[in-house]
Amino acid sequence: GPKYLNSPDTPIHKKGKNLYSLHHAKEEIRRTEKVLLVEGYFDFLSLYQAGIRNAVACLGTSLTTDQAELISRYAKEAILFFDEDNAGKIATLRSLGMLLGEGINVKIGKGGKEKDPDEIIVKEGKQVFEKMAEESDNFMDWVLNRIRNKYALGSPIELSKAIEEIKSILEVIRDPTKREIYKDFIAKKLAIRNELLAETGKKTTTIISLSLIHISEPTRP
């Protein structure tokens, strides 16, 4: 059976407005200005037991805008350790938009052979997990790897779809200087003109919409 069953919201406990064990982790998060964001309760518990005290978990839900805003009060950087299956990739993309919208720098943790932090800690140990955290990808490297795996960039139609997805992510970056730097970085990586990544003047209506943009993983033609 499952490790645990999630209870529903109650009138006095709204899961989307809280983060699991933030009250235990907030001082270390403040001190390091960094938070490890994990999916499950057992992920948090294994990390905390191993002495890693700046982690929090979503309360059995996808990250919400309220949770992203809560993280921004304590941390300048978030490292996401979500599952690497398709559902985990969708959750990562969705969370990415919300955190960037709060001005938080985001990195994506590498799960390695084991699929979540709990299993990494139990089977491979604290040092292996800490090394994975240190080697986390900048969010844009993760996005570009996703784009290369998802689209046949030699096709004009596929390339145009990739550019639209990237533009949707760029639009939620709050800092205009960072946004321009990432535009230059992406243009060089994809060998396209910077102008193709220019804003259309149509702002993304909601950060949550990132989760709806091409979230399936189509096979290449």
JSON list of C-alpha atoms in Angstrom, two decimals:
[
{"chain": "A", "resi": 1, "resn": "GLY", "atom": "CA", "xyz": [0.00, 0.00, 0.00]},
{"chain": "A", "resi": 2, "resn": "PRO", "atom": "CA", "xyz": [0.96, 3.68, -0.03]},
{"chain": "A", "resi": 3, "resn": "LYS", "atom": "CA", "xyz": [3.36, 5.19, 2.49]},
{"chain": "A", "resi": 4, "resn": "TYR", "atom": "CA", "xyz": [0.54, 7.42, 3.72]},
{"chain": "A", "resi": 5, "resn": "LEU", "atom": "CA", "xyz": [-2.92, 8.68, 2.76]},
{"chain": "A", "resi": 6, "resn": "ASN", "atom": "CA", "xyz": [-3.58, 12.41, 2.46]},
{"chain": "A", "resi": 7, "resn": "SER", "atom": "CA", "xyz": [-6.52, 13.77, 4.41]},
{"chain": "A", "resi": 8, "resn": "PRO", "atom": "CA", "xyz": [-8.77, 16.43, 2.84]},
{"chain": "A", "resi": 9, "resn": "ASP", "atom": "CA", "xyz": [-8.78, 20.09, 3.80]},
{"chain": "A", "resi": 10, "resn": "THR", "atom": "CA", "xyz": [-10.73, 21.08, 6.90]},
{"chain": "A", "resi": 11, "resn": "PRO", "atom": "CA", "xyz": [-12.24, 24.45, 7.91]},
{"chain": "A", "resi": 12, "resn": "ILE", "atom": "CA", "xyz": [-9.19, 25.14, 10.13]},
{"chain": "A", "resi": 13, "resn": "HIS", "atom": "CA", "xyz": [-6.45, 23.52, 8.05]},
{"chain": "A", "resi": 14, "resn": "LYS", "atom": "CA", "xyz": [-5.95, 24.60, 4.43]},
{"chain": "A", "resi": 15, "resn": "LYS", "atom": "CA", "xyz": [-3.07, 22.53, 3.03]},
{"chain": "A", "resi": 16, "resn": "GLY", "atom": "CA", "xyz": [-2.44, 24.89, 0.13]},
{"chain": "A", "resi": 17, "resn": "LYS", "atom": "CA", "xyz": [-1.62, 27.72, 2.53]},
{"chain": "A", "resi": 18, "resn": "ASN", "atom": "CA", "xyz": [1.01, 25.85, 4.55]},
{"chain": "A", "resi": 19, "resn": "LEU", "atom": "CA", "xyz": [4.24, 23.89, 4.12]},
{"chain": "A", "resi": 20, "resn": "TYR", "atom": "CA", "xyz": [4.99, 20.74, 6.08]},
{"chain": "A", "resi": 21, "resn": "SER", "atom": "CA", "xyz": [7.26, 21.46, 9.08]},
{"chain": "A", "resi": 22, "resn": "LEU", "atom": "CA", "xyz": [8.12, 25.02, 8.07]},
{"chain": "A", "resi": 23, "resn": "HIS", "atom": "CA", "xyz": [8.08, 25.84, 11.79]},
{"chain": "A", "resi": 24, "resn": "HIS", "atom": "CA", "xyz": [10.98, 23.37, 12.24]},
{"chain": "A", "resi": 25, "resn": "ALA", "atom": "CA", "xyz": [12.96, 24.53, 9.22]},
{"chain": "A", "resi": 26, "resn": "LYS", "atom": "CA", "xyz": [12.39, 28.28, 8.94]},
{"chain": "A", "resi": 27, "resn": "GLU", "atom": "CA", "xyz": [15.38, 29.42, 11.02]},
{"chain": "A", "resi": 28, "resn": "GLU", "atom": "CA", "xyz": [17.83, 27.31, 8.99]},
{"chain": "A", "resi": 29, "resn": "ILE", "atom": "CA", "xyz": [16.16, 28.47, 5.77]},
{"chain": "A", "resi": 30, "resn": "ARG", "atom": "CA", "xyz": [16.58, 32.08, 6.89]},
{"chain": "A", "resi": 31, "resn": "ARG", "atom": "CA", "xyz": [20.22, 31.47, 7.82]},
{"chain": "A", "resi": 32, "resn": "THR", "atom": "CA", "xyz": [21.15, 29.80, 4.51]},
{"chain": "A", "resi": 33, "resn": "GLU", "atom": "CA", "xyz": [18.63, 31.78, 2.42]},
{"chain": "A", "resi": 34, "resn": "LYS", "atom": "CA", "xyz": [17.98, 28.45, 0.68]},
{"chain": "A", "resi": 35, "resn": "VAL", "atom": "CA", "xyz": [15.15, 25.93, 0.85]},
{"chain": "A", "resi": 36, "resn": "LEU", "atom": "CA", "xyz": [14.95, 22.34, -0.37]},
{"chain": "A", "resi": 37, "resn": "LEU", "atom": "CA", "xyz": [11.41, 21.75, -1.60]},
{"chain": "A", "resi": 38, "resn": "VAL", "atom": "CA", "xyz": [10.32, 18.10, -1.62]},
{"chain": "A", "resi": 39, "resn": "GLU", "atom": "CA", "xyz": [7.07, 16.35, -2.44]},
{"chain": "A", "resi": 40, "resn": "GLY", "atom": "CA", "xyz": [6.42, 14.00, 0.45]},
{"chain": "A", "resi": 41, "resn": "TYR", "atom": "CA", "xyz": [6.37, 13.90, 4.24]},
{"chain": "A", "resi": 42, "resn": "PHE", "atom": "CA", "xyz": [8.86, 11.02, 4.35]},
{"chain": "A", "resi": 43, "resn": "ASP", "atom": "CA", "xyz": [11.25, 12.98, 2.12]},
{"chain": "A", "resi": 44, "resn": "PHE", "atom": "CA", "xyz": [11.26, 15.78, 4.69]},
{"chain": "A", "resi": 45, "resn": "LEU", "atom": "CA", "xyz": [11.55, 13.40, 7.64]},
{"chain": "A", "resi": 46, "resn": "SER", "atom": "CA", "xyz": [14.52, 11.51, 6.19]},
{"chain": "A", "resi": 47, "resn": "LEU", "atom": "CA", "xyz": [16.34, 14.76, 5.42]},
{"chain": "A", "resi": 48, "resn": "TYR", "atom": "CA", "xyz": [15.64, 16.21, 8.85]},
{"chain": "A", "resi": 49, "resn": "GLN", "atom": "CA", "xyz": [16.73, 13.01, 10.59]},
{"chain": "A", "resi": 50, "resn": "ALA", "atom": "CA", "xyz": [19.97, 13.07, 8.58]},
{"chain": "A", "resi": 51, "resn": "GLY", "atom": "CA", "xyz": [20.67, 16.61, 9.81]},
{"chain": "A", "resi": 52, "resn": "ILE", "atom": "CA", "xyz": [19.53, 18.55, 6.73]},
{"chain": "A", "resi": 53, "resn": "ARG", "atom": "CA", "xyz": [17.32, 21.16, 8.35]},
{"chain": "A", "resi": 54, "resn": "ASN", "atom": "CA", "xyz": [16.35, 23.57, 5.55]},
{"chain": "A", "resi": 55, "resn": "ALA", "atom": "CA", "xyz": [13.80, 21.37, 3.76]},
{"chain": "A", "resi": 56, "resn": "VAL", "atom": "CA", "xyz": [10.01, 21.63, 3.62]},
{"chain": "A", "resi": 57, "resn": "ALA", "atom": "CA", "xyz": [7.37, 19.54, 1.85]},
{"chain": "A", "resi": 58, "resn": "CYS", "atom": "CA", "xyz": [4.17, 20.27, 0.02]},
{"chain": "A", "resi": 59, "resn": "LEU", "atom": "CA", "xyz": [1.20, 19.02, 2.03]},
{"chain": "A", "resi": 60, "resn": "GLY", "atom": "CA", "xyz": [0.09, 16.32, -0.35]},
{"chain": "A", "resi": 61, "resn": "THR", "atom": "CA", "xyz": [-0.76, 18.88, -3.04]},
{"chain": "A", "resi": 62, "resn": "SER", "atom": "CA", "xyz": [0.97, 20.55, -5.95]},
{"chain": "A", "resi": 63, "resn": "LEU", "atom": "CA", "xyz": [2.73, 23.78, -4.97]},
{"chain": "A", "resi": 64, "resn": "THR", "atom": "CA", "xyz": [0.28, 26.66, -4.68]},
{"chain": "A", "resi": 65, "resn": "THR", "atom": "CA", "xyz": [0.75, 30.41, -5.12]},
{"chain": "A", "resi": 66, "resn": "ASP", "atom": "CA", "xyz": [0.23, 30.84, -1.36]},
{"chain": "A", "resi": 67, "resn": "GLN", "atom": "CA", "xyz": [3.02, 28.35, -0.64]},
{"chain": "A", "resi": 68, "resn": "ALA", "atom": "CA", "xyz": [5.35, 30.07, -3.13]},
{"chain": "A", "resi": 69, "resn": "GLU", "atom": "CA", "xyz": [4.69, 33.41, -1.46]},
{"chain": "A", "resi": 70, "resn": "LEU", "atom": "CA", "xyz": [5.37, 31.81, 1.94]},
{"chain": "A", "resi": 71, "resn": "ILE", "atom": "CA", "xyz": [8.72, 30.48, 0.72]},
{"chain": "A", "resi": 72, "resn": "SER", "atom": "CA", "xyz": [9.69, 33.93, -0.55]},
{"chain": "A", "resi": 73, "resn": "ARG", "atom": "CA", "xyz": [9.51, 35.30, 3.02]},
{"chain": "A", "resi": 74, "resn": "TYR", "atom": "CA", "xyz": [12.39, 33.07, 4.11]},
{"chain": "A", "resi": 75, "resn": "ALA", "atom": "CA", "xyz": [14.48, 32.03, 1.08]},
{"chain": "A", "resi": 76, "resn": "LYS", "atom": "CA", "xyz": [16.14, 33.61, -1.94]},
{"chain": "A", "resi": 77, "resn": "GLU", "atom": "CA", "xyz": [16.81, 30.25, -3.59]},
{"chain": "A", "resi": 78, "resn": "ALA", "atom": "CA", "xyz": [14.78, 27.05, -3.88]},
{"chain": "A", "resi": 79, "resn": "ILE", "atom": "CA", "xyz": [16.06, 23.64, -4.98]},
{"chain": "A", "resi": 80, "resn": "LEU", "atom": "CA", "xyz": [13.23, 21.41, -6.21]},
{"chain": "A", "resi": 81, "resn": "PHE", "atom": "CA", "xyz": [13.48, 17.67, -5.56]},
{"chain": "A", "resi": 82, "resn": "PHE", "atom": "CA", "xyz": [10.39, 16.25, -7.22]},
{"chain": "A", "resi": 83, "resn": "ASP", "atom": "CA", "xyz": [9.96, 12.83, -8.81]},
{"chain": "A", "resi": 84, "resn": "GLU", "atom": "CA", "xyz": [11.47, 12.47, -12.28]},
{"chain": "A", "resi": 85, "resn": "ASP", "atom": "CA", "xyz": [8.45, 10.78, -13.84]},
{"chain": "A", "resi": 86, "resn": "ASN", "atom": "CA", "xyz": [6.09, 12.69, -16.13]},
{"chain": "A", "resi": 87, "resn": "ALA", "atom": "CA", "xyz": [3.90, 13.84, -13.23]},
{"chain": "A", "resi": 88, "resn": "GLY", "atom": "CA", "xyz": [7.00, 15.08, -11.39]},
{"chain": "A", "resi": 89, "resn": "LYS", "atom": "CA", "xyz": [8.16, 17.02, -14.46]},
{"chain": "A", "resi": 90, "resn": "ILE", "atom": "CA", "xyz": [4.76, 18.68, -14.74]},
{"chain": "A", "resi": 91, "resn": "ALA", "atom": "CA", "xyz": [4.84, 19.55, -11.02]},
{"chain": "A", "resi": 92, "resn": "THR", "atom": "CA", "xyz": [8.36, 20.97, -11.45]},
{"chain": "A", "resi": 93, "resn": "LEU", "atom": "CA", "xyz": [7.30, 23.15, -14.38]},
{"chain": "A", "resi": 94, "resn": "ARG", "atom": "CA", "xyz": [4.24, 24.40, -12.51]},
{"chain": "A", "resi": 95, "resn": "SER", "atom": "CA", "xyz": [6.24, 25.18, -9.36]},
{"chain": "A", "resi": 96, "resn": "LEU", "atom": "CA", "xyz": [8.98, 26.83, -11.42]},
{"chain": "A", "resi": 97, "resn": "GLY", "atom": "CA", "xyz": [6.58, 29.46, -12.71]},
{"chain": "A", "resi": 98, "resn": "MET", "atom": "CA", "xyz": [5.19, 30.24, -9.28]},
{"chain": "A", "resi": 99, "resn": "LEU", "atom": "CA", "xyz": [8.57, 30.57, -7.59]},
{"chain": "A", "resi": 100, "resn": "LEU", "atom": "CA", "xyz": [10.06, 32.70, -10.37]},
{"chain": "A", "resi": 101, "resn": "GLY", "atom": "CA", "xyz": [7.01, 34.92, -10.10]},
{"chain": "A", "resi": 102, "resn": "GLU", "atom": "CA", "xyz": [7.92, 35.53, -6.44]},
{"chain": "A", "resi": 103, "resn": "GLY", "atom": "CA", "xyz": [11.47, 36.54, -7.39]},
{"chain": "A", "resi": 104, "resn": "ILE", "atom": "CA", "xyz": [13.05, 33.32, -6.09]},
{"chain": "A", "resi": 105, "resn": "ASN", "atom": "CA", "xyz": [16.07, 31.81, -7.85]},
{"chain": "A", "resi": 106, "resn": "VAL", "atom": "CA", "xyz": [15.25, 28.20, -8.73]},
{"chain": "A", "resi": 107, "resn": "LYS", "atom": "CA", "xyz": [17.42, 25.14, -9.23]},
{"chain": "A", "resi": 108, "resn": "ILE", "atom": "CA", "xyz": [16.33, 21.60, -10.09]},
{"chain": "A", "resi": 109, "resn": "GLY", "atom": "CA", "xyz": [17.77, 18.76, -8.03]},
{"chain": "A", "resi": 110, "resn": "LYS", "atom": "CA", "xyz": [18.92, 15.55, -9.71]},
{"chain": "A", "resi": 111, "resn": "GLY", "atom": "CA", "xyz": [17.34, 12.39, -8.36]},
{"chain": "A", "resi": 112, "resn": "GLY", "atom": "CA", "xyz": [19.97, 9.97, -9.65]},
{"chain": "A", "resi": 113, "resn": "LYS", "atom": "CA", "xyz": [19.19, 6.24, -9.44]},
{"chain": "A", "resi": 114, "resn": "GLU", "atom": "CA", "xyz": [16.71, 6.68, -6.62]},
{"chain": "A", "resi": 115, "resn": "LYS", "atom": "CA", "xyz": [13.54, 8.58, -7.34]},
{"chain": "A", "resi": 116, "resn": "ASP", "atom": "CA", "xyz": [13.08, 10.73, -4.24]},
{"chain": "A", "resi": 117, "resn": "PRO", "atom": "CA", "xyz": [15.11, 12.19, -1.33]},
{"chain": "A", "resi": 118, "resn": "ASP", "atom": "CA", "xyz": [13.79, 9.63, 1.16]},
{"chain": "A", "resi": 119, "resn": "GLU", "atom": "CA", "xyz": [15.19, 6.73, -0.89]},
{"chain": "A", "resi": 120, "resn": "ILE", "atom": "CA", "xyz": [18.43, 8.59, -1.64]},
{"chain": "A", "resi": 121, "resn": "ILE", "atom": "CA", "xyz": [19.07, 9.18, 2.06]},
{"chain": "A", "resi": 122, "resn": "VAL", "atom": "CA", "xyz": [18.13, 5.63, 3.11]},
{"chain": "A", "resi": 123, "resn": "LYS", "atom": "CA", "xyz": [20.00, 3.78, 0.34]},
{"chain": "A", "resi": 124, "resn": "GLU", "atom": "CA", "xyz": [22.91, 6.08, -0.51]},
{"chain": "A", "resi": 125, "resn": "GLY", "atom": "CA", "xyz": [23.36, 8.37, 2.49]},
{"chain": "A", "resi": 126, "resn": "LYS", "atom": "CA", "xyz": [23.47, 12.04, 3.39]},
{"chain": "A", "resi": 127, "resn": "GLN", "atom": "CA", "xyz": [26.70, 12.87, 1.54]},
{"chain": "A", "resi": 128, "resn": "VAL", "atom": "CA", "xyz": [25.35, 11.58, -1.77]},
{"chain": "A", "resi": 129, "resn": "PHE", "atom": "CA", "xyz": [22.21, 13.68, -1.38]},
{"chain": "A", "resi": 130, "resn": "GLU", "atom": "CA", "xyz": [24.18, 16.80, -0.44]},
{"chain": "A", "resi": 131, "resn": "LYS", "atom": "CA", "xyz": [26.38, 16.34, -3.51]},
{"chain": "A", "resi": 132, "resn": "MET", "atom": "CA", "xyz": [23.24, 16.06, -5.67]},
{"chain": "A", "resi": 133, "resn": "ALA", "atom": "CA", "xyz": [21.92, 19.28, -4.12]},
{"chain": "A", "resi": 134, "resn": "GLU", "atom": "CA", "xyz": [25.22, 21.07, -4.82]},
{"chain": "A", "resi": 135, "resn": "GLU", "atom": "CA", "xyz": [25.15, 19.91, -8.45]},
{"chain": "A", "resi": 136, "resn": "SER", "atom": "CA", "xyz": [21.55, 20.98, -9.06]},
{"chain": "A", "resi": 137, "resn": "ASP", "atom": "CA", "xyz": [20.79, 22.41, -12.48]},
{"chain": "A", "resi": 138, "resn": "ASN", "atom": "CA", "xyz": [19.99, 26.06, -12.95]},
{"chain": "A", "resi": 139, "resn": "PHE", "atom": "CA", "xyz": [16.32, 26.14, -13.90]},
{"chain": "A", "resi": 140, "resn": "MET", "atom": "CA", "xyz": [17.07, 27.35, -17.41]},
{"chain": "A", "resi": 141, "resn": "ASP", "atom": "CA", "xyz": [19.43, 24.44, -18.11]},
{"chain": "A", "resi": 142, "resn": "TRP", "atom": "CA", "xyz": [16.61, 22.12, -16.98]},
{"chain": "A", "resi": 143, "resn": "VAL", "atom": "CA", "xyz": [14.13, 23.93, -19.24]},
{"chain": "A", "resi": 144, "resn": "LEU", "atom": "CA", "xyz": [16.46, 23.70, -22.24]},
{"chain": "A", "resi": 145, "resn": "ASN", "atom": "CA", "xyz": [17.08, 19.99, -21.69]},
{"chain": "A", "resi": 146, "resn": "ARG", "atom": "CA", "xyz": [13.32, 19.49, -21.54]},
{"chain": "A", "resi": 147, "resn": "ILE", "atom": "CA", "xyz": [12.87, 21.49, -24.75]},
{"chain": "A", "resi": 148, "resn": "ARG", "atom": "CA", "xyz": [15.53, 19.48, -26.61]},
{"chain": "A", "resi": 149, "resn": "ASN", "atom": "CA", "xyz": [13.96, 16.19, -25.52]},
{"chain": "A", "resi": 150, "resn": "LYS", "atom": "CA", "xyz": [10.44, 17.32, -26.30]},
{"chain": "A", "resi": 151, "resn": "TYR", "atom": "CA", "xyz": [10.76, 19.05, -29.67]},
{"chain": "A", "resi": 152, "resn": "ALA", "atom": "CA", "xyz": [12.52, 18.26, -32.94]},
{"chain": "A", "resi": 153, "resn": "LEU", "atom": "CA", "xyz": [14.19, 21.67, -33.14]},
{"chain": "A", "resi": 154, "resn": "GLY", "atom": "CA", "xyz": [15.21, 21.16, -36.76]},
{"chain": "A", "resi": 155, "resn": "SER", "atom": "CA", "xyz": [11.54, 21.54, -37.72]},
{"chain": "A", "resi": 156, "resn": "PRO", "atom": "CA", "xyz": [10.28, 25.15, -38.03]},
{"chain": "A", "resi": 157, "resn": "ILE", "atom": "CA", "xyz": [6.91, 24.19, -36.54]},
{"chain": "A", "resi": 158, "resn": "GLU", "atom": "CA", "xyz": [8.48, 22.36, -33.60]},
{"chain": "A", "resi": 159, "resn": "LEU", "atom": "CA", "xyz": [10.96, 25.19, -33.01]},
{"chain": "A", "resi": 160, "resn": "SER", "atom": "CA", "xyz": [8.13, 27.74, -32.95]},
{"chain": "A", "resi": 161, "resn": "LYS", "atom": "CA", "xyz": [6.32, 25.67, -30.30]},
{"chain": "A", "resi": 162, "resn": "ALA", "atom": "CA", "xyz": [9.51, 25.49, -28.24]},
{"chain": "A", "resi": 163, "resn": "ILE", "atom": "CA", "xyz": [9.99, 29.27, -28.45]},
{"chain": "A", "resi": 164, "resn": "GLU", "atom": "CA", "xyz": [6.43, 29.92, -27.27]},
{"chain": "A", "resi": 165, "resn": "GLU", "atom": "CA", "xyz": [6.94, 27.64, -24.27]},
{"chain": "A", "resi": 166, "resn": "ILE", "atom": "CA", "xyz": [10.20, 29.38, -23.36]},
{"chain": "A", "resi": 167, "resn": "LYS", "atom": "CA", "xyz": [8.61, 32.82, -23.71]},
{"chain": "A", "resi": 168, "resn": "SER", "atom": "CA", "xyz": [5.86, 31.80, -21.29]},
{"chain": "A", "resi": 169, "resn": "ILE", "atom": "CA", "xyz": [8.52, 30.97, -18.71]},
{"chain": "A", "resi": 170, "resn": "LEU", "atom": "CA", "xyz": [10.55, 34.12, -19.33]},
{"chain": "A", "resi": 171, "resn": "GLU", "atom": "CA", "xyz": [7.49, 36.30, -18.82]},
{"chain": "A", "resi": 172, "resn": "VAL", "atom": "CA", "xyz": [7.17, 35.33, -15.14]},
{"chain": "A", "resi": 173, "resn": "ILE", "atom": "CA", "xyz": [10.76, 36.30, -14.25]},
{"chain": "A", "resi": 174, "resn": "ARG", "atom": "CA", "xyz": [10.30, 39.42, -12.17]},
{"chain": "A", "resi": 175, "resn": "ASP", "atom": "CA", "xyz": [13.76, 40.97, -12.55]},
{"chain": "A", "resi": 176, "resn": "PRO", "atom": "CA", "xyz": [14.02, 42.61, -16.02]},
{"chain": "A", "resi": 177, "resn": "THR", "atom": "CA", "xyz": [17.82, 42.39, -16.04]},
{"chain": "A", "resi": 178, "resn": "LYS", "atom": "CA", "xyz": [17.75, 38.64, -15.35]},
{"chain": "A", "resi": 179, "resn": "ARG", "atom": "CA", "xyz": [15.08, 38.23, -17.98]},
{"chain": "A", "resi": 180, "resn": "GLU", "atom": "CA", "xyz": [17.24, 39.89, -20.65]},
{"chain": "A", "resi": 181, "resn": "ILE", "atom": "CA", "xyz": [20.29, 37.86, -19.62]},
{"chain": "A", "resi": 182, "resn": "TYR", "atom": "CA", "xyz": [18.31, 34.62, -19.94]},
{"chain": "A", "resi": 183, "resn": "LYS", "atom": "CA", "xyz": [17.03, 35.70, -23.35]},
{"chain": "A", "resi": 184, "resn": "ASP", "atom": "CA", "xyz": [20.61, 36.12, -24.59]},
{"chain": "A", "resi": 185, "resn": "PHE", "atom": "CA", "xyz": [21.62, 32.80, -23.00]},
{"chain": "A", "resi": 186, "resn": "ILE", "atom": "CA", "xyz": [18.74, 30.90, -24.61]},
{"chain": "A", "resi": 187, "resn": "ALA", "atom": "CA", "xyz": [19.21, 32.53, -28.01]},
{"chain": "A", "resi": 188, "resn": "LYS", "atom": "CA", "xyz": [22.84, 31.40, -28.06]},
{"chain": "A", "resi": 189, "resn": "LYS", "atom": "CA", "xyz": [22.03, 27.88, -26.86]},
{"chain": "A", "resi": 190, "resn": "LEU", "atom": "CA", "xyz": [19.30, 27.39, -29.47]},
{"chain": "A", "resi": 191, "resn": "ALA", "atom": "CA", "xyz": [21.10, 29.35, -32.20]},
{"chain": "A", "resi": 192, "resn": "ILE", "atom": "CA", "xyz": [18.14, 31.68, -32.77]},
{"chain": "A", "resi": 193, "resn": "ARG", "atom": "CA", "xyz": [17.78, 35.45, -32.96]},
{"chain": "A", "resi": 194, "resn": "ASN", "atom": "CA", "xyz": [17.22, 37.19, -29.64]},
{"chain": "A", "resi": 195, "resn": "GLU", "atom": "CA", "xyz": [14.25, 39.05, -31.16]},
{"chain": "A", "resi": 196, "resn": "LEU", "atom": "CA", "xyz": [12.30, 35.79, -31.40]},
{"chain": "A", "resi": 197, "resn": "LEU", "atom": "CA", "xyz": [12.13, 35.73, -27.58]},
{"chain": "A", "resi": 198, "resn": "ALA", "atom": "CA", "xyz": [10.82, 39.29, -27.27]},
{"chain": "A", "resi": 199, "resn": "GLU", "atom": "CA", "xyz": [7.70, 39.78, -25.19]},
{"chain": "A", "resi": 200, "resn": "THR", "atom": "CA", "xyz": [4.49, 40.00, -27.16]},
{"chain": "A", "resi": 201, "resn": "GLY", "atom": "CA", "xyz": [2.95, 42.57, -24.82]},
{"chain": "A", "resi": 202, "resn": "LYS", "atom": "CA", "xyz": [0.44, 39.96, -23.72]},
{"chain": "A", "resi": 203, "resn": "LYS", "atom": "CA", "xyz": [1.32, 39.09, -20.13]},
{"chain": "A", "resi": 204, "resn": "THR", "atom": "CA", "xyz": [0.70, 35.63, -18.78]},
{"chain": "A", "resi": 205, "resn": "THR", "atom": "CA", "xyz": [-2.64, 35.87, -17.01]},
{"chain": "A", "resi": 206, "resn": "THR", "atom": "CA", "xyz": [-1.68, 33.46, -14.27]},
{"chain": "A", "resi": 207, "resn": "ILE", "atom": "CA", "xyz": [1.46, 31.64, -13.29]},
{"chain": "A", "resi": 208, "resn": "ILE", "atom": "CA", "xyz": [-0.55, 28.46, -12.93]},
{"chain": "A", "resi": 209, "resn": "SER", "atom": "CA", "xyz": [-1.07, 28.49, -16.69]},
{"chain": "A", "resi": 210, "resn": "LEU", "atom": "CA", "xyz": [2.50, 27.23, -17.08]},
{"chain": "A", "resi": 211, "resn": "SER", "atom": "CA", "xyz": [1.25, 23.83, -16.03]},
{"chain": "A", "resi": 212, "resn": "LEU", "atom": "CA", "xyz": [-1.09, 23.76, -19.02]},
{"chain": "A", "resi": 213, "resn": "ILE", "atom": "CA", "xyz": [1.44, 24.60, -21.71]},
{"chain": "A", "resi": 214, "resn": "HIS", "atom": "CA", "xyz": [2.41, 21.51, -23.69]},
{"chain": "A", "resi": 215, "resn": "ILE", "atom": "CA", "xyz": [2.60, 19.37, -20.57]},
{"chain": "A", "resi": 216, "resn": "SER", "atom": "CA", "xyz": [2.35, 16.12, -22.48]},
{"chain": "A", "resi": 217, "resn": "GLU", "atom": "CA", "xyz": [5.49, 14.48, -23.78]},
{"chain": "A", "resi": 218, "resn": "PRO", "atom": "CA", "xyz": [4.77, 13.83, -27.49]},
{"chain": "A", "resi": 219, "resn": "THR", "atom": "CA", "xyz": [6.94, 11.50, -29.48]},
{"chain": "A", "resi": 220, "resn": "ARG", "atom": "CA", "xyz": [9.18, 13.09, -32.05]},
{"chain": "A", "resi": 221, "resn": "PRO", "atom": "CA", "xyz": [8.17, 12.84, -35.68]}
]
